[in-house]
PDB file of C-alpha atoms in Angstrom:
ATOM      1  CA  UNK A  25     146.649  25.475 235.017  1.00 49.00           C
ATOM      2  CA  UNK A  26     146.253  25.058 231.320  1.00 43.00           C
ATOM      3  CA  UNK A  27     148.241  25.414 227.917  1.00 41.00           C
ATOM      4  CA  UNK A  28     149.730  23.608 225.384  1.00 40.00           C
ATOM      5  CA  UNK A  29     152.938  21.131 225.448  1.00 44.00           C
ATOM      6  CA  UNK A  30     154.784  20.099 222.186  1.00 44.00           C
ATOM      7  CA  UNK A  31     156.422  17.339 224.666  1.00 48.00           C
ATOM      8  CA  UNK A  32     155.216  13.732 224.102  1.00 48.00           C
ATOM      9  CA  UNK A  33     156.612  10.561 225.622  1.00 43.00           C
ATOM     10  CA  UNK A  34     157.774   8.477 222.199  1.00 41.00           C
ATOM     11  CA  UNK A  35     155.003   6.186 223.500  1.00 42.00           C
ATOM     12  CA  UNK A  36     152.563   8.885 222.718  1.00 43.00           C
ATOM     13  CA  UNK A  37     153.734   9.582 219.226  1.00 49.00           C
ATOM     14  CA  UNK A  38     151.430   9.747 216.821  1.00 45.00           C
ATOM     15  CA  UNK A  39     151.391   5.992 215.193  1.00 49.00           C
ATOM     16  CA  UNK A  40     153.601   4.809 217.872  1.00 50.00           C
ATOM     17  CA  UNK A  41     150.891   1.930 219.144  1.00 47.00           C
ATOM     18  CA  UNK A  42     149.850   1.055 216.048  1.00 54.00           C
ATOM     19  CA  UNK A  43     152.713   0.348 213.832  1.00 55.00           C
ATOM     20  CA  UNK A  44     153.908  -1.548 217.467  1.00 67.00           C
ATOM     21  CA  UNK A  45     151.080  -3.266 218.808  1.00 73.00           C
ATOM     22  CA  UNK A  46     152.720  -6.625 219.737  1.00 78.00           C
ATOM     23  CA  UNK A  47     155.611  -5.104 221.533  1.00 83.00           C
ATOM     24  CA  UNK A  48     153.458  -2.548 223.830  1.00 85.00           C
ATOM     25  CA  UNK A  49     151.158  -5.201 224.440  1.00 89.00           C
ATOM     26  CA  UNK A  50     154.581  -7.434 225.960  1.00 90.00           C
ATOM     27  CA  UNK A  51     155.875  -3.912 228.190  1.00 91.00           C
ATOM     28  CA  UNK A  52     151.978  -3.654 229.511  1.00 92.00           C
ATOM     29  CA  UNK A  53     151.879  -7.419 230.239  1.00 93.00           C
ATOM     30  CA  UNK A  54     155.280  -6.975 232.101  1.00 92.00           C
ATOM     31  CA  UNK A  55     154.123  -3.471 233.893  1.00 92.00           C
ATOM     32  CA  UNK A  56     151.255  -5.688 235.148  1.00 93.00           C
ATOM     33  CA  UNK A  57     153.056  -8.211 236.321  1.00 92.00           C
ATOM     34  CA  UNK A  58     155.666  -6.736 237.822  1.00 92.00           C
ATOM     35  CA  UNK A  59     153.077  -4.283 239.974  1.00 92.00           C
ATOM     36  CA  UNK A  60     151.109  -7.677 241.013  1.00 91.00           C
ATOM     37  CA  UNK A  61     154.054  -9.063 242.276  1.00 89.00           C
ATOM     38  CA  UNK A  62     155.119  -5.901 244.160  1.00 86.00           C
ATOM     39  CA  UNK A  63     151.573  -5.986 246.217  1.00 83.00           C
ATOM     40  CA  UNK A  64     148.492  -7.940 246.249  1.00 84.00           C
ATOM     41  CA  UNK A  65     147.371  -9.245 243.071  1.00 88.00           C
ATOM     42  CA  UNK A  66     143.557  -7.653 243.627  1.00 90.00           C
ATOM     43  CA  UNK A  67     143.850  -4.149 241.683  1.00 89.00           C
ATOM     44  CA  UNK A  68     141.460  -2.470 244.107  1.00 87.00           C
ATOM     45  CA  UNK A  69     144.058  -3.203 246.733  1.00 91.00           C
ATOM     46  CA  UNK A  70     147.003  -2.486 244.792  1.00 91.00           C
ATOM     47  CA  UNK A  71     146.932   0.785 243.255  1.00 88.00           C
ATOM     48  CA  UNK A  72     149.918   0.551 240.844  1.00 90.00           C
ATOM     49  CA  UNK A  73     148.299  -2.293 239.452  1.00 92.00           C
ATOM     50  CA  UNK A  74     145.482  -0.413 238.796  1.00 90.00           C
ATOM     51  CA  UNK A  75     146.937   2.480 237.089  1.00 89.00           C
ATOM     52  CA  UNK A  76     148.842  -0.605 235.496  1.00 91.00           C
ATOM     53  CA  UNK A  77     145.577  -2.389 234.137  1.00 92.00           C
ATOM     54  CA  UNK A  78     143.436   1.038 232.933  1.00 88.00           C
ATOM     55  CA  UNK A  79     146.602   1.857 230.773  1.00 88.00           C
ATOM     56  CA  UNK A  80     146.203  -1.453 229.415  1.00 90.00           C
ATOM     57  CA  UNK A  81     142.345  -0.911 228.761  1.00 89.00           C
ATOM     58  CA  UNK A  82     142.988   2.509 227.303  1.00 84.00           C
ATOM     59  CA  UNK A  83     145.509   0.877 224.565  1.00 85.00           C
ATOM     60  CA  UNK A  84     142.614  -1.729 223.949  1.00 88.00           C
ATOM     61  CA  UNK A  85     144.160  -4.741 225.798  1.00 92.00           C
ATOM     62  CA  UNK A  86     142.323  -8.070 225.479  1.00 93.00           C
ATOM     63  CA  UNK A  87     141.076  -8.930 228.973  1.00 94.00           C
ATOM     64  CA  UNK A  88     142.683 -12.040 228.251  1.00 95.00           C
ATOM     65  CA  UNK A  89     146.167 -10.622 227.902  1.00 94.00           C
ATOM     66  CA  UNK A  90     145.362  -8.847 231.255  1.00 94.00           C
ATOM     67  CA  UNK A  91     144.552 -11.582 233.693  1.00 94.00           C
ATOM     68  CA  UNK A  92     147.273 -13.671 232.291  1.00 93.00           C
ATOM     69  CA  UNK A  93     150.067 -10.916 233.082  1.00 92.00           C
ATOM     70  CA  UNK A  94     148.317 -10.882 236.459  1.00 92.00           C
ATOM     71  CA  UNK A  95     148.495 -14.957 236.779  1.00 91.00           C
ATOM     72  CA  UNK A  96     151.911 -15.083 236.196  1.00 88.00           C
ATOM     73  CA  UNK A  97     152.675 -13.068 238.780  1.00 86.00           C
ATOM     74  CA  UNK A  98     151.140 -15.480 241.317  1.00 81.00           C
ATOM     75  CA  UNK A  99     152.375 -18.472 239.170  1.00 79.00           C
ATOM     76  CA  UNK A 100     156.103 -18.071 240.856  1.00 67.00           C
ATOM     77  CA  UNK A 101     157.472 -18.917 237.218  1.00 62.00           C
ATOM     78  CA  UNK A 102     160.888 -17.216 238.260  1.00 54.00           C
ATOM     79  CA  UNK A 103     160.827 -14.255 236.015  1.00 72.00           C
ATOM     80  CA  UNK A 104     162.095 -11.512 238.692  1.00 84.00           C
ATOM     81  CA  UNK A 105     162.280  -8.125 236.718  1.00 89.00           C
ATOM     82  CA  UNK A 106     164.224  -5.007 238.225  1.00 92.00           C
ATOM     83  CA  UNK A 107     163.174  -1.416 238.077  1.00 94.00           C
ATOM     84  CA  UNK A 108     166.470   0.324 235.780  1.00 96.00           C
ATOM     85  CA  UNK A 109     166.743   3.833 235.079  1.00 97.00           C
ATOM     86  CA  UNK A 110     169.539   4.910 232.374  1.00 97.00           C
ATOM     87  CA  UNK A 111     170.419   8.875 231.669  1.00 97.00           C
ATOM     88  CA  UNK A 112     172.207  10.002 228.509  1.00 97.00           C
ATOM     89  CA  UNK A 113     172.373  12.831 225.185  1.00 97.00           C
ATOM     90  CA  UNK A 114     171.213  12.467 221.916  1.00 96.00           C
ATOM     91  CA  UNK A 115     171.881  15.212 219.212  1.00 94.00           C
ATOM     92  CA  UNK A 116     171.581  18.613 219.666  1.00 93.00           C
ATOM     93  CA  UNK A 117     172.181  18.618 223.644  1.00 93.00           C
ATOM     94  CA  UNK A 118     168.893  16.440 224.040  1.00 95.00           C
ATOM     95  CA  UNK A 119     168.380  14.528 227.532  1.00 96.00           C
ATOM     96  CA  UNK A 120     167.204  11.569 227.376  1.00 96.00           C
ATOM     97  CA  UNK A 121     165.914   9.415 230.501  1.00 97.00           C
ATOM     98  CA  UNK A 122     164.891   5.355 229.395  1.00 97.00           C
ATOM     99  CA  UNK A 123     162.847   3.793 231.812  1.00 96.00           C
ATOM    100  CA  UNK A 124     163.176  -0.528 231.969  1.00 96.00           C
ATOM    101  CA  UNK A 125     162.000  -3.641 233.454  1.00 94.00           C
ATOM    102  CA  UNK A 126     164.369  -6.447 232.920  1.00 94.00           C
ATOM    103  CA  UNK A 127     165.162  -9.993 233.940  1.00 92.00           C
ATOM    104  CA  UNK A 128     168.744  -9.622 233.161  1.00 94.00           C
ATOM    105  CA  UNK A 129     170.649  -6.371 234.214  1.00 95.00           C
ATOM    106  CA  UNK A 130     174.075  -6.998 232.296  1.00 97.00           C
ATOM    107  CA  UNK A 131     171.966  -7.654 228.948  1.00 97.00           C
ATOM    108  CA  UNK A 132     170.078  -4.519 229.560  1.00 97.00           C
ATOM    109  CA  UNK A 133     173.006  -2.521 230.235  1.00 97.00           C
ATOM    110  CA  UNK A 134     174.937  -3.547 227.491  1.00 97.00           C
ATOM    111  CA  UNK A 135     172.395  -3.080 224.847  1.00 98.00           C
ATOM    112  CA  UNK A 136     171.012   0.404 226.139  1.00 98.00           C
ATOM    113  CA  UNK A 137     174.763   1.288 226.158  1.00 97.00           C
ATOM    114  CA  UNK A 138     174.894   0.085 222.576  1.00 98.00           C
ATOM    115  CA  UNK A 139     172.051   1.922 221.076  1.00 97.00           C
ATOM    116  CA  UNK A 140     173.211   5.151 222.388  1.00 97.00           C
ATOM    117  CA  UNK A 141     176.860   4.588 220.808  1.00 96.00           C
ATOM    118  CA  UNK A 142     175.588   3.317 217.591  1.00 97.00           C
ATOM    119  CA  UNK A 143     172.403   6.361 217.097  1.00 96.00           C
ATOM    120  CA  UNK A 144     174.460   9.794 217.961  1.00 94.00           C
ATOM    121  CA  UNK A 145     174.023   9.544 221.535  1.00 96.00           C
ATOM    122  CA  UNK A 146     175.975   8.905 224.679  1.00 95.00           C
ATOM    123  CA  UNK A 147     175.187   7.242 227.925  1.00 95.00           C
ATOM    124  CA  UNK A 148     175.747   9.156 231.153  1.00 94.00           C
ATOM    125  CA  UNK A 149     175.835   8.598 234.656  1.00 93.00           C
ATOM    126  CA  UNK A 150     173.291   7.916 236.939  1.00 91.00           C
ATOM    127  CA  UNK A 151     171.803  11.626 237.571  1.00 91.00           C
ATOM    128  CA  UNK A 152     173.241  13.658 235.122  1.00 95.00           C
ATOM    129  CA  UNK A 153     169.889  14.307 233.378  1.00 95.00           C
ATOM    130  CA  UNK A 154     167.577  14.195 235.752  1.00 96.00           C
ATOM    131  CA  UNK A 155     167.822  17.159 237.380  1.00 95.00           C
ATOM    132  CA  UNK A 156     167.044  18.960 234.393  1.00 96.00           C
ATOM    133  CA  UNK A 157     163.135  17.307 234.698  1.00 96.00           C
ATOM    134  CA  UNK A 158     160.320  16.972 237.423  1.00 95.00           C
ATOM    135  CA  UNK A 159     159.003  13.500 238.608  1.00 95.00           C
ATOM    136  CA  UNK A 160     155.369  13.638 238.014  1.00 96.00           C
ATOM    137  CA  UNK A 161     152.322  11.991 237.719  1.00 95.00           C
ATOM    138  CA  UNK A 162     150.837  11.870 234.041  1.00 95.00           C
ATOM    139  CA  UNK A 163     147.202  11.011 233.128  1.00 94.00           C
ATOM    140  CA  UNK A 164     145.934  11.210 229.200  1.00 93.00           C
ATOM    141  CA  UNK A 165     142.790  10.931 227.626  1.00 94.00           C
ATOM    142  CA  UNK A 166     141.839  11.407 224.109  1.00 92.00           C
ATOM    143  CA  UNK A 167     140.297  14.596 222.861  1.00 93.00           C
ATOM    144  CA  UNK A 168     137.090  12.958 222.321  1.00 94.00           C
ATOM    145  CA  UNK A 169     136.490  12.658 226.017  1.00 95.00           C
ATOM    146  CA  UNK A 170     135.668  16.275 226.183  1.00 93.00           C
ATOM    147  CA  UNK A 171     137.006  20.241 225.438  1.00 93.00           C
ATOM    148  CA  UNK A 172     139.186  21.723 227.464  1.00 92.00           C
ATOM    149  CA  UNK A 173     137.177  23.386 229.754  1.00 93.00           C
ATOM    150  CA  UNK A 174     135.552  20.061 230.623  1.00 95.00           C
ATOM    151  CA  UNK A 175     138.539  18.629 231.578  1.00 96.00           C
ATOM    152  CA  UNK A 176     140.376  21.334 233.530  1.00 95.00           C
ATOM    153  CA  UNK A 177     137.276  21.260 235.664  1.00 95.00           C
ATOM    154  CA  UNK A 178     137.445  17.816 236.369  1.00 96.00           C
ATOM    155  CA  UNK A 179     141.051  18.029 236.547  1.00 96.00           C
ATOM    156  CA  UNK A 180     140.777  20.573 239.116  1.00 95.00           C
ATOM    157  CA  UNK A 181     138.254  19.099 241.467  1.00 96.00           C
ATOM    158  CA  UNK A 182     140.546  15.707 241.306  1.00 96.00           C
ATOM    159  CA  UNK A 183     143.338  18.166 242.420  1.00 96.00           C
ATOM    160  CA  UNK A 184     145.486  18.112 239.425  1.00 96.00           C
ATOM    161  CA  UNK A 185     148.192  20.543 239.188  1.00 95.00           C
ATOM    162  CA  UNK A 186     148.356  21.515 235.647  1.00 94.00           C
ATOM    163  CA  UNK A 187     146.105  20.681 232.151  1.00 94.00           C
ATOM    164  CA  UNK A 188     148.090  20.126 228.781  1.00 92.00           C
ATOM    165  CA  UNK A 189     145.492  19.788 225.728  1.00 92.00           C
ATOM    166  CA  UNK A 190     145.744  19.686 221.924  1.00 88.00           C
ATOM    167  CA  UNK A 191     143.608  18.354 219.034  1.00 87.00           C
ATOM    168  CA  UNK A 192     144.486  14.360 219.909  1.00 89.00           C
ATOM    169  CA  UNK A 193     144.771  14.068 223.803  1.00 92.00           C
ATOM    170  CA  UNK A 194     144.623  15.737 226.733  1.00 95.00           C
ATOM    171  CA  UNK A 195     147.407  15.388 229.071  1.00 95.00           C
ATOM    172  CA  UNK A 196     147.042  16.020 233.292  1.00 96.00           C
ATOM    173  CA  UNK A 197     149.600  16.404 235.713  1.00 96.00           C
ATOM    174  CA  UNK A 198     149.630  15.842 238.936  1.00 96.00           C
ATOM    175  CA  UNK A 199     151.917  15.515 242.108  1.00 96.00           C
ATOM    176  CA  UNK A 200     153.846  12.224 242.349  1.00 95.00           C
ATOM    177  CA  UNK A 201     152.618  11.496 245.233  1.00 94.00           C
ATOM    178  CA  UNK A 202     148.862  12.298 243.982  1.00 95.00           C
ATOM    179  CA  UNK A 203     148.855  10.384 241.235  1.00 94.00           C
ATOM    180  CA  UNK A 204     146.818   7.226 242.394  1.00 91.00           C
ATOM    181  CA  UNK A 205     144.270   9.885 243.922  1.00 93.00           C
ATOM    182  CA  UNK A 206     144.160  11.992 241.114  1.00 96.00           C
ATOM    183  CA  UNK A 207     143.123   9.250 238.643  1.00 93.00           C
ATOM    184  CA  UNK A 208     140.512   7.083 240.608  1.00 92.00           C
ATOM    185  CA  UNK A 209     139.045  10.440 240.664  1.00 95.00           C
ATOM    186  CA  UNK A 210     139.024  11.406 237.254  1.00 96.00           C
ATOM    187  CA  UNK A 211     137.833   8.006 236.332  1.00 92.00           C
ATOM    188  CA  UNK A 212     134.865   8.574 237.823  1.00 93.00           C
ATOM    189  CA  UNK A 213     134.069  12.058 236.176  1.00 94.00           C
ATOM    190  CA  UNK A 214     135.863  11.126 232.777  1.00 95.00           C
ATOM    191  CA  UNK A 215     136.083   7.559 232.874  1.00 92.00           C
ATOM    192  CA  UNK A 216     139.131   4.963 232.281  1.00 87.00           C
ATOM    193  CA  UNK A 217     142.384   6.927 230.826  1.00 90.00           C
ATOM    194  CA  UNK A 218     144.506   6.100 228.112  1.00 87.00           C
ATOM    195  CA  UNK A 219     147.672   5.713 230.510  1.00 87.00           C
ATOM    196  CA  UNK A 220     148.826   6.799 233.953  1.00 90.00           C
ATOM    197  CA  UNK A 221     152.018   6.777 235.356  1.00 89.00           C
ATOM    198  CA  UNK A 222     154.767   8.616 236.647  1.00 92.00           C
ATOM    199  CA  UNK A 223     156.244  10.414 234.215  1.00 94.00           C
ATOM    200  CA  UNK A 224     159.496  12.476 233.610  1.00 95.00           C
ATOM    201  CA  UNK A 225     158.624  16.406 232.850  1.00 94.00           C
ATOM    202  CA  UNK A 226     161.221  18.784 231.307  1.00 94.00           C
ATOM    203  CA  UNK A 227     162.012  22.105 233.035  1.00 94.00           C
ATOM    204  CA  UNK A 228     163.603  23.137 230.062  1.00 92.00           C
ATOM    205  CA  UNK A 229     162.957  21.820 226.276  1.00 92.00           C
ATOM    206  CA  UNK A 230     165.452  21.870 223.356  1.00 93.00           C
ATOM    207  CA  UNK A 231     164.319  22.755 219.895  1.00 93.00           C
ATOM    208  CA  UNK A 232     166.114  20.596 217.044  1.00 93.00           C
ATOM    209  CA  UNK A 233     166.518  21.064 213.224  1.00 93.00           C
ATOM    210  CA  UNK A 234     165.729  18.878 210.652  1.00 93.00           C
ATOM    211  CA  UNK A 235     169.175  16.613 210.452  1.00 95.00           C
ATOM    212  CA  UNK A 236     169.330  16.341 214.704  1.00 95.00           C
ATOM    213  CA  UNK A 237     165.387  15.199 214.753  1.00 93.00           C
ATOM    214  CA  UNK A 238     166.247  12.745 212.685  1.00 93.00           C
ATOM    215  CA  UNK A 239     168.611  11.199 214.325  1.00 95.00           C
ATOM    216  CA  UNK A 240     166.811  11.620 217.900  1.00 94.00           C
ATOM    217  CA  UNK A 241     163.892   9.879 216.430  1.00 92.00           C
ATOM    218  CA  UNK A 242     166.502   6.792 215.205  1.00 93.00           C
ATOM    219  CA  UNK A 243     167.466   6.561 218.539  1.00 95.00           C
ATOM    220  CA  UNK A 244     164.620   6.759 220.359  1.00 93.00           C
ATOM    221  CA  UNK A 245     162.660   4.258 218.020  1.00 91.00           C
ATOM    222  CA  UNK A 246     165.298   2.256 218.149  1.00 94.00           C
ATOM    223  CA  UNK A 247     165.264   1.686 221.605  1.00 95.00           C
ATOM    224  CA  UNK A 248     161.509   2.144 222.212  1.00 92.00           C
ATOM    225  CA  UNK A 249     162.267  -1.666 219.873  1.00 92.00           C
ATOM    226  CA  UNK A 250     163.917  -3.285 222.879  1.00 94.00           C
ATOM    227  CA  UNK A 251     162.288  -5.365 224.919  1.00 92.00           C
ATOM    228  CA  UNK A 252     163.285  -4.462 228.655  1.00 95.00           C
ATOM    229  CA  UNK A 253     162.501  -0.243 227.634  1.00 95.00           C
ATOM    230  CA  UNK A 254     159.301   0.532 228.963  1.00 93.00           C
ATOM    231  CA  UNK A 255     159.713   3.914 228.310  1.00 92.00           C
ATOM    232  CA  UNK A 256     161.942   7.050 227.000  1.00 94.00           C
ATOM    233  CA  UNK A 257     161.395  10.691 227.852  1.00 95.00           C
ATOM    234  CA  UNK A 258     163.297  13.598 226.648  1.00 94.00           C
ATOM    235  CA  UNK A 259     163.599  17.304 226.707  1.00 94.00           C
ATOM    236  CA  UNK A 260     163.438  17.603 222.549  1.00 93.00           C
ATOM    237  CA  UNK A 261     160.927  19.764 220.836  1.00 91.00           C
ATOM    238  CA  UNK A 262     160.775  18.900 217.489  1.00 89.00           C
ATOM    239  CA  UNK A 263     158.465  21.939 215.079  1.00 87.00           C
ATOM    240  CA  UNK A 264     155.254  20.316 213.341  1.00 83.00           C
ATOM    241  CA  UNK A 265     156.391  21.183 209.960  1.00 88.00           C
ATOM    242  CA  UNK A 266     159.717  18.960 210.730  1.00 88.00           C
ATOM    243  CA  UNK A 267     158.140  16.109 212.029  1.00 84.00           C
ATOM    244  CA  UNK A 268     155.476  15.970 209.295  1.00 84.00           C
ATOM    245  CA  UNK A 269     158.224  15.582 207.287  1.00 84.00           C
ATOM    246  CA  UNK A 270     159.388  12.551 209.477  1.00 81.00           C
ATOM    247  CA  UNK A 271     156.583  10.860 210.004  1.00 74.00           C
TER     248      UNK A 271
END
């Protein structure tokens, strides 16, 4: 239970929350909302909500922005969003799986759809990716919060299943099932995490050249941009030198 992962969620990417604040600050809000609507609006009583909130706090939230994602949930303002999961390719034989919360499912299909055909990629059908990844629950922290060895001992008395670290973060895994367990018990040994969710793991990765990272990263930024994506995992590995050159 250790090791290092090249794999990062684009919301992960170096930059990525910085250069977007506003937007992830709109696809927290909505997270929140939607997991206050979806059980009692109290996050020690709703644990998705919780997990919800502390990813919030970790990306430095304004309590403000918090309660009022978690008022208009109780406000019955008619926003209903729906859970949609899309599978497709980019270049190179990448899977891609894009996670979204939207109010309006023909919208969101059409412009997912879109992105893909206009970015070198393709939409599939439902399940044609996804067996190619494990449904898992993901916990980060920053490096700061500790070495390794601090963390895989915490990780394994919260009953993690496998440690990920490098010099910016520290990524845990856990059982799907676990996850809500897992993290209120790291929080109390390592505090409030950066995120935690269920995430989408790769059983196998691709490496990419130059020319196909390119356009992977066009297409992933591009719909990390829209509104109702929450979310985009992939199987890419992209080398250091390569995305240096990106960045």
């Amino acid at each position: 239970m250790a090791g290092h992962s090249k794999f990062k969620n684009i919301m992960h990417r170096k930059g990525a929350q910085d250069k977007k604040r506003s937007a992830l600050f709109s696809k927290l809000s909505r997270e929140i909302t939607v997991a206050a609507k979806m059980g009692a609006p109290d996050p020690d009583m709703n644990p998705r909500l919780r997990l919800a909130i502390n990813t919030a706090r970790g990306q430095s939230m304004p309590k403000d922005n918090i309660q009022r994602a978690i008022d208009k949930a109780t406000a019955n303002d008619g926003e209903n969003y729906e859970e949609i999961r899309f599978e497709g390719f980019g270049p190179g034989g990448v899977s891609l799986i894009v996670e979204t919360l939207t109010d309006n499912r023909n919208r969101t299909v059409t412009d997912v759809r879109t992105i893909f055909s206009k970015n070198g990629g393709n939409m599939g059908e439902s399940g044609s990716v996804a067996h190619g990844f494990e449904r898992l629950g993901l916990i980060t922290y920053p490096a700061s919060v500790g070495d390794s060895e601090k963390v895989l001992e915490a990780a394994l008395e919260a009953g993690a299943e496998d440690l990920q670290s490098d010099d910016e973060s520290h990524e845990i895994w856990t059982a799907a099932d676990d996850l809500h367990t897992v993290a209120g018990a790291l929080e109390t040994s390592l505090g409030e995490p950066e995120g935690a969710k269920l995430a989408w793991r790769p059983n196998v990765e691709v490496t990419l050249d130059e020319k196909d990272a390119e356009t992977l990263m066009k297409l992933i930024d591009t719909l990390d941009d829209n509104d109702d994506v929450q979310t985009v995992w992939g199987n890419y590995d992209v080398p250091d030198e390569i995305m240096e050159k990106l960045s």
